[in-house]
Amino acid sequence: MNAPERSAVHRADAAFQEMHGRAPSGVWSAPGRVNLIGEHTDYNDGFVLPFALPHRTAVAASARDDGLLVATTLGDDGKAQHATPIAVSALEPGAVQGWAAYPSGVAWALREQGVHGGADLVIAGDVPAGAGLSSSHALECAVALALLGLAGRAPDGAAGSPALSEIARWVQRSENDFVGAPTGLLDQTASLCCTEAHALFLDVRSGKSEQVLFDAAANGLRVLVIDTRASHSHTDGGYGARRSGCERAAELLGVPALRDVAVAELPEVLPRLPEELRPLVRHVVTEDDRVLRAVDHLRSGRMAEIGPLLTASHTSLRDDYRVSVRELDVAVESALAAGALGARMIGGGFGGSAIALVPEDALTAVEEAVVAGFALESLGTPRLFTAVPSAGAGRDK
């Protein structure tokens, strides 16, 4: 177990005992994620390639017999924030606001699956919030496993137990319909299904997945995560507008989803669309192709060759999908100038984090260049760390 995981699990467990005067029935945790490549392709039935971070959100939980959901989260300063207790039977979209909407939304979605019981939840985590590293989905996935575990429905492969792919869709429903963020399936599936030392190659349409070996250190490389500290949100409209644009383009083209358009068809397809939709389609179609090529490189042991694909992905997200911001561009430009093999923004955009694929012997130079680049632009100091593909969600205690 890595250090961030121990920290989150220990903090949640200890805080639960302090608040409730007894040990929790169990502690479950789920990781944040880095999406190596494949951005805004998940809600277009396409391909993604994420891996789990060692940073996790943990939930210490016990069942209640009064039907109430009582949730507490620990801030970075260790102070507890208590949500107003609410009956699981009373949960409806719009009934809960703020951070408590995330665990409440999961309880609401699971209620439709026959999970009705109340619970005491104490939440602690190490996944940086607002950094595009899927902190909200780590929280939701950990809560989902906790509530299912308390109800005797853990995803353990026993007859009648839910598959991780089912749980991912339940979590997506909680995010889409309760919280109001129109996210796809990438983040939930990554948090639940990723494995140590691998990236998860997922065909979102079919649900088929493959664990692709991704050992950067063995190849003399590092994945540097650059948290720009420019906070982002999926509920502010920009993400939803682009998703709606993709759906409209698919409808105009007469295809189920943009995944059904091939790169070779773009010269014929794009002129048939309104001008404002063409860049969205170009990004999604070429991004799917980049994912497939990246997977081929990794399968063949040519990890360094994914670098240019990462950079091309950022260019497409910046120019066609128009979801980058200056902080993300500075991160990418500074990393590339200092020797990174490739770099790109990750997540939904409008802030958050970038990644850079860096030769091990250039790591310090790249880190220093990124910090200097932010200072030159009078931007806040970014948070930097190297990411190692880690285990997905599960029960810790």
Coordinates of C-alpha atoms in Angstrom, one line a residue:
M1 CA 0.0 0.0 0.0
N2 CA 1.5 3.4 -1.0
A3 CA 1.8 6.4 1.3
P4 CA -1.1 8.5 0.1
E5 CA -3.4 5.5 0.4
R6 CA -2.3 4.8 4.0
S7 CA -2.8 8.4 4.8
A8 CA -6.4 8.6 3.5
V9 CA -7.5 5.3 4.9
H10 CA -5.9 6.0 8.3
R11 CA -7.4 9.6 8.5
A12 CA -10.9 8.4 7.6
D13 CA -10.7 5.5 10.1
A14 CA -9.3 7.5 12.9
A15 CA -11.8 10.4 12.4
F16 CA -14.7 8.0 12.3
Q17 CA -13.7 6.5 15.7
E18 CA -13.3 9.9 17.2
M19 CA -16.6 11.2 16.0
H20 CA -18.7 8.1 16.6
G21 CA -17.0 6.4 19.5
R22 CA -16.7 3.1 17.7
A23 CA -14.8 1.6 14.8
P24 CA -16.4 1.7 11.4
S25 CA -17.8 -1.4 9.8
G26 CA -15.2 -0.9 7.0
V27 CA -13.1 1.5 5.1
W28 CA -13.2 1.7 1.3
S29 CA -11.1 3.9 -1.0
A30 CA -10.9 4.8 -4.6
P31 CA -8.1 6.6 -6.6
G32 CA -8.0 9.7 -8.8
R33 CA -6.8 9.2 -12.3
V34 CA -4.6 10.5 -15.1
N35 CA -6.0 10.1 -18.5
L36 CA -2.9 9.4 -20.6
I37 CA -4.8 10.1 -23.8
G38 CA -8.4 10.1 -25.1
E39 CA -10.1 13.3 -23.9
H40 CA -13.8 14.1 -24.6
T41 CA -14.0 10.7 -26.4
D42 CA -15.9 8.8 -23.7
Y43 CA -19.2 10.5 -24.2
N44 CA -18.8 10.0 -28.0
D45 CA -18.6 6.2 -27.5
G46 CA -14.9 6.3 -28.2
F47 CA -11.6 5.1 -26.7
V48 CA -9.8 6.2 -23.6
L49 CA -6.5 5.2 -21.9
P50 CA -6.4 6.3 -18.2
F51 CA -4.4 5.0 -15.3
A52 CA -5.1 5.3 -11.5
L53 CA -3.1 7.6 -9.3
P54 CA -1.7 6.6 -5.9
H55 CA -3.7 9.5 -4.4
R56 CA -7.1 8.2 -3.0
T57 CA -10.3 9.2 -1.3
A58 CA -11.3 6.9 1.6
V59 CA -14.7 6.4 3.2
A60 CA -15.1 4.9 6.7
A61 CA -18.6 3.7 7.0
S62 CA -21.2 2.0 9.2
A63 CA -24.9 1.3 8.6
R64 CA -27.6 3.2 10.5
D65 CA -31.0 1.8 11.3
D66 CA -32.9 5.1 11.0
G67 CA -32.5 5.5 7.2
L68 CA -30.4 8.7 7.5
L69 CA -27.3 9.5 5.4
V70 CA -24.9 11.3 7.7
A71 CA -21.8 12.4 5.9
T72 CA -18.7 14.2 7.1
T73 CA -15.6 15.2 5.1
L74 CA -12.2 16.2 6.4
G75 CA -10.6 19.2 4.8
D76 CA -6.9 19.6 4.0
D77 CA -6.6 21.3 7.4
G78 CA -8.1 18.3 9.2
K79 CA -11.3 20.2 10.1
A80 CA -14.5 18.3 9.7
Q81 CA -17.4 19.6 7.5
H82 CA -20.7 18.0 8.4
A83 CA -23.5 17.7 5.9
T84 CA -27.0 18.1 7.1
P85 CA -28.4 14.5 7.7
I86 CA -31.0 13.5 5.2
A87 CA -33.2 10.4 4.8
V88 CA -32.1 8.3 1.9
S89 CA -35.8 8.0 1.0
A90 CA -36.0 11.8 0.6
L91 CA -33.0 12.2 -1.8
E92 CA -34.0 13.8 -5.1
P93 CA -32.0 15.9 -7.6
G94 CA -31.7 19.4 -6.2
A95 CA -32.3 18.4 -2.6
V96 CA -28.6 18.6 -1.6
Q97 CA -26.0 21.3 -2.6
G98 CA -22.2 21.6 -2.3
W99 CA -19.8 18.8 -1.6
A100 CA -22.6 16.7 0.0
A101 CA -24.3 16.3 -3.3
Y102 CA -21.7 13.8 -4.4
P103 CA -22.2 11.1 -1.7
S104 CA -25.9 11.9 -1.6
G105 CA -26.2 11.4 -5.4
V106 CA -24.6 8.0 -5.1
A107 CA -27.0 7.0 -2.3
W108 CA -29.9 8.2 -4.6
A109 CA -28.6 6.2 -7.6
L110 CA -28.1 3.1 -5.5
R111 CA -31.6 3.4 -4.0
E112 CA -32.9 2.6 -7.4
Q113 CA -30.8 -0.6 -7.3
G114 CA -32.4 -1.7 -4.0
V115 CA -29.9 -0.2 -1.6
H116 CA -32.1 1.8 0.9
G117 CA -30.2 1.8 4.2
G118 CA -28.8 4.8 6.0
A119 CA -25.1 5.2 6.8
D120 CA -22.6 7.1 8.7
L121 CA -19.8 8.2 6.4
V122 CA -16.5 9.9 7.2
I123 CA -14.5 10.9 4.1
A124 CA -10.8 11.8 3.8
G125 CA -8.6 12.0 0.7
D126 CA -5.4 13.0 -1.0
V127 CA -6.7 13.6 -4.5
P128 CA -6.2 17.3 -5.3
A129 CA -9.6 18.9 -5.7
G130 CA -10.3 21.0 -8.9
A131 CA -7.1 19.7 -10.5
G132 CA -8.7 17.6 -13.3
L133 CA -7.6 14.4 -11.5
S134 CA -11.1 13.2 -10.9
S135 CA -11.4 13.9 -7.2
S136 CA -15.2 13.9 -7.4
H137 CA -15.3 10.5 -9.0
A138 CA -12.8 9.1 -6.5
L139 CA -15.2 10.2 -3.8
E140 CA -18.3 8.8 -5.5
C141 CA -16.7 5.5 -6.3
A142 CA -15.5 5.1 -2.7
V143 CA -19.0 5.9 -1.4
A144 CA -20.6 3.5 -3.8
L145 CA -18.4 0.6 -2.7
A146 CA -19.0 1.5 1.0
L147 CA -22.8 1.6 0.6
L148 CA -22.8 -1.6 -1.4
G149 CA -20.5 -3.3 1.1
L150 CA -22.7 -2.3 4.0
A151 CA -25.7 -3.7 2.1
G152 CA -23.9 -7.0 1.5
R153 CA -23.6 -6.4 -2.2
A154 CA -19.8 -6.0 -2.7
P155 CA -18.6 -6.5 -6.2
D156 CA -16.8 -9.7 -5.2
G157 CA -17.8 -11.9 -8.1
A158 CA -20.4 -13.9 -6.2
A159 CA -23.7 -14.7 -7.8
G160 CA -25.8 -11.6 -8.0
S161 CA -23.1 -9.2 -7.0
P162 CA -22.7 -6.1 -9.3
A163 CA -19.9 -5.9 -11.9
L164 CA -17.6 -2.9 -11.6
S165 CA -18.9 -1.7 -15.0
E166 CA -22.4 -1.6 -13.6
I167 CA -21.2 0.4 -10.6
A168 CA -19.5 2.8 -12.9
R169 CA -22.8 3.5 -14.7
W170 CA -24.6 4.0 -11.4
V171 CA -22.0 6.5 -10.4
Q172 CA -22.3 8.2 -13.8
R173 CA -26.0 8.5 -13.2
S174 CA -25.5 10.1 -9.9
E175 CA -23.1 12.6 -11.4
N176 CA -25.3 13.4 -14.5
D177 CA -28.7 13.4 -12.9
F178 CA -28.2 14.3 -9.3
V179 CA -25.1 16.6 -9.3
G180 CA -25.8 18.0 -12.7
A181 CA -22.5 17.4 -14.4
P182 CA -22.8 15.7 -17.8
T183 CA -19.7 13.5 -17.5
G184 CA -19.0 10.4 -19.5
L185 CA -17.8 7.0 -18.2
L186 CA -14.0 7.5 -18.3
D187 CA -13.4 8.7 -14.7
Q188 CA -15.7 6.2 -12.9
T189 CA -14.4 3.3 -14.9
A190 CA -10.8 4.3 -14.3
S191 CA -11.2 4.7 -10.6
L192 CA -12.9 1.3 -10.2
C193 CA -11.1 -0.8 -12.8
C194 CA -7.5 0.3 -13.2
T195 CA -4.7 -2.0 -12.0
E196 CA -1.1 -1.3 -10.7
A197 CA 1.5 -0.8 -13.4
H198 CA -1.0 -0.6 -16.2
A199 CA -3.1 1.8 -18.2
L200 CA -6.7 0.8 -18.9
F201 CA -7.6 0.7 -22.7
L202 CA -11.3 1.0 -22.7
D203 CA -13.8 0.9 -25.6
V204 CA -16.6 2.9 -24.0
R205 CA -19.2 1.7 -26.4
S206 CA -18.7 -2.1 -26.0
G207 CA -17.3 -1.9 -22.5
K208 CA -14.4 -4.1 -23.5
S209 CA -11.2 -3.3 -21.8
E210 CA -7.5 -4.3 -21.8
Q211 CA -4.9 -3.7 -19.1
V212 CA -1.9 -2.4 -21.1
L213 CA 1.5 -2.5 -19.4
F214 CA 2.7 1.0 -18.6
D215 CA 5.9 1.0 -16.7
A216 CA 7.5 4.3 -17.4
A217 CA 10.4 3.8 -15.0
A218 CA 11.5 0.6 -16.8
N219 CA 11.7 2.7 -20.0
G220 CA 13.8 5.4 -18.4
L221 CA 10.8 7.8 -18.4
R222 CA 8.6 9.6 -15.9
V223 CA 5.0 11.0 -16.2
L224 CA 5.1 14.4 -14.6
V225 CA 1.8 15.8 -13.4
I226 CA 1.5 19.6 -13.4
D227 CA -1.4 20.8 -11.3
T228 CA -1.7 24.4 -12.6
R229 CA -4.0 25.2 -9.6
A230 CA -6.4 26.9 -12.1
S231 CA -9.5 25.3 -10.7
H232 CA -12.1 23.9 -13.1
S233 CA -15.7 22.5 -12.9
H234 CA -17.8 20.3 -15.1
T235 CA -21.0 22.1 -14.0
D236 CA -20.2 25.5 -15.4
G237 CA -21.7 25.0 -18.9
G238 CA -18.6 24.8 -21.1
Y239 CA -18.3 21.0 -20.8
G240 CA -22.0 20.5 -21.4
A241 CA -22.1 22.8 -24.4
R242 CA -19.4 20.8 -26.1
R243 CA -21.1 17.5 -25.4
S244 CA -24.3 18.8 -26.8
G245 CA -22.4 20.0 -29.9
C246 CA -21.0 16.5 -30.4
E247 CA -24.4 15.0 -30.1
R248 CA -25.9 17.5 -32.6
A249 CA -23.1 16.8 -35.1
A250 CA -23.6 13.0 -34.8
E251 CA -27.3 13.5 -35.4
L252 CA -26.7 15.7 -38.5
L253 CA -24.3 13.1 -39.9
G254 CA -26.7 10.3 -39.3
V255 CA -24.3 8.2 -37.1
P256 CA -24.9 6.9 -33.6
A257 CA -21.9 8.8 -32.2
L258 CA -18.8 10.5 -33.5
R259 CA -16.8 7.4 -32.8
D260 CA -18.4 6.1 -36.1
V261 CA -16.6 8.7 -38.2
A262 CA -13.2 7.6 -39.5
V263 CA -10.2 10.0 -39.8
A264 CA -10.1 9.3 -43.6
E265 CA -13.8 10.5 -43.8
L266 CA -13.2 14.0 -42.3
P267 CA -12.5 15.8 -45.6
E268 CA -15.9 14.6 -46.9
V269 CA -17.8 14.9 -43.6
L270 CA -16.7 18.3 -42.2
P271 CA -18.2 20.4 -45.0
R272 CA -21.6 18.9 -44.3
L273 CA -21.7 20.4 -40.8
P274 CA -22.3 23.9 -39.5
E275 CA -18.9 25.7 -39.2
E276 CA -19.1 25.8 -35.4
L277 CA -19.4 22.0 -35.1
R278 CA -16.5 21.1 -37.4
P279 CA -13.7 21.6 -34.9
L280 CA -15.5 19.5 -32.3
V281 CA -15.8 16.7 -34.7
R282 CA -12.2 17.0 -35.9
H283 CA -10.9 16.7 -32.4
V284 CA -13.0 13.7 -31.3
V285 CA -12.3 11.7 -34.5
T286 CA -8.5 12.4 -34.5
E287 CA -8.3 11.8 -30.7
D288 CA -9.8 8.4 -31.0
D289 CA -7.2 7.7 -33.6
R290 CA -4.4 8.9 -31.3
V291 CA -5.6 6.6 -28.6
L292 CA -5.4 3.6 -30.9
R293 CA -2.0 4.5 -32.1
A294 CA -0.8 5.1 -28.5
V295 CA -2.0 1.6 -27.5
D296 CA -0.2 0.1 -30.4
H297 CA 3.1 1.8 -29.3
L298 CA 2.7 0.6 -25.7
R299 CA 1.9 -3.0 -26.8
S300 CA 5.1 -3.0 -28.9
G301 CA 7.2 -1.6 -26.1
R302 CA 7.7 1.8 -27.8
M303 CA 6.6 4.0 -25.0
A304 CA 8.7 7.0 -25.9
E305 CA 6.9 7.2 -29.3
I306 CA 3.6 8.2 -27.6
G307 CA 5.2 11.6 -26.8
P308 CA 4.2 13.3 -30.1
L309 CA 0.7 11.9 -29.8
L310 CA 0.3 13.6 -26.4
T311 CA 1.4 16.9 -27.8
A312 CA -0.9 16.5 -30.8
S313 CA -3.7 15.8 -28.4
H314 CA -3.0 19.1 -26.5
T315 CA -2.9 21.1 -29.8
S316 CA -6.3 19.6 -30.8
L317 CA -7.8 20.3 -27.4
R318 CA -6.5 23.9 -27.5
D319 CA -7.3 24.8 -31.0
D320 CA -10.3 22.6 -32.0
Y321 CA -12.1 21.8 -28.8
R322 CA -11.1 25.2 -27.2
V323 CA -10.9 23.9 -23.6
S324 CA -7.4 25.0 -22.7
V325 CA -6.4 28.0 -20.6
R326 CA -3.1 29.9 -20.4
E327 CA -1.9 28.0 -17.4
L328 CA -2.2 24.7 -19.3
D329 CA -0.5 26.1 -22.4
V330 CA 2.4 27.4 -20.3
A331 CA 2.8 24.0 -18.6
V332 CA 2.9 22.2 -22.0
E333 CA 5.1 24.7 -23.7
S334 CA 7.6 24.9 -20.8
A335 CA 7.9 21.2 -20.5
L336 CA 8.4 20.6 -24.2
A337 CA 11.1 23.3 -24.4
A338 CA 13.0 21.7 -21.5
G339 CA 13.1 18.2 -23.1
A340 CA 9.8 16.5 -22.5
L341 CA 9.0 14.0 -25.2
G342 CA 5.3 15.1 -25.2
A343 CA 2.9 17.0 -23.0
R344 CA -0.8 17.8 -22.9
M345 CA -3.6 19.0 -20.7
I346 CA -5.8 16.3 -19.1
G347 CA -9.4 16.2 -17.9
G348 CA -12.3 18.3 -19.1
G349 CA -10.4 21.5 -19.5
F350 CA -10.8 25.1 -18.5
G351 CA -8.2 24.6 -15.8
G352 CA -6.8 21.6 -13.9
S353 CA -3.7 19.7 -14.8
A354 CA -1.3 18.8 -17.6
I355 CA 1.0 15.8 -17.9
A356 CA 4.5 15.5 -19.5
L357 CA 6.3 12.4 -20.6
V358 CA 9.9 13.1 -19.5
P359 CA 13.2 11.2 -19.8
E360 CA 14.3 10.5 -16.3
D361 CA 17.6 12.4 -16.7
A362 CA 15.6 15.5 -17.8
L363 CA 13.0 15.5 -15.0
T364 CA 14.6 18.1 -12.8
A365 CA 15.2 20.5 -15.8
V366 CA 11.6 20.1 -16.9
E367 CA 10.3 20.7 -13.4
E368 CA 12.4 23.8 -13.0
A369 CA 11.4 25.1 -16.5
V370 CA 7.7 24.7 -15.7
V371 CA 8.0 26.6 -12.4
A372 CA 10.0 29.3 -14.2
G373 CA 7.5 29.5 -17.0
F374 CA 4.7 30.1 -14.6
A375 CA 6.7 32.8 -12.7
L376 CA 7.5 34.6 -16.0
E377 CA 3.8 34.7 -16.8
S378 CA 2.9 35.9 -13.2
L379 CA 0.9 32.8 -12.6
G380 CA 0.6 30.9 -9.3
T381 CA 3.2 28.3 -8.6
P382 CA 2.1 24.9 -9.9
R383 CA 2.1 21.7 -7.9
L384 CA 4.3 19.0 -9.5
F385 CA 4.5 15.3 -8.8
T386 CA 5.4 12.1 -10.8
A387 CA 2.6 9.7 -11.3
V388 CA 2.8 5.9 -11.1
P389 CA 0.0 3.7 -12.3
S390 CA -1.7 2.3 -9.2
A391 CA -4.5 0.0 -8.0
G392 CA -8.2 0.8 -8.5
A393 CA -10.9 1.1 -5.9
G394 CA -11.5 -1.5 -3.2
R395 CA -12.0 -2.3 0.5
D396 CA -9.1 -1.5 2.7
K397 CA -10.3 -2.5 6.2

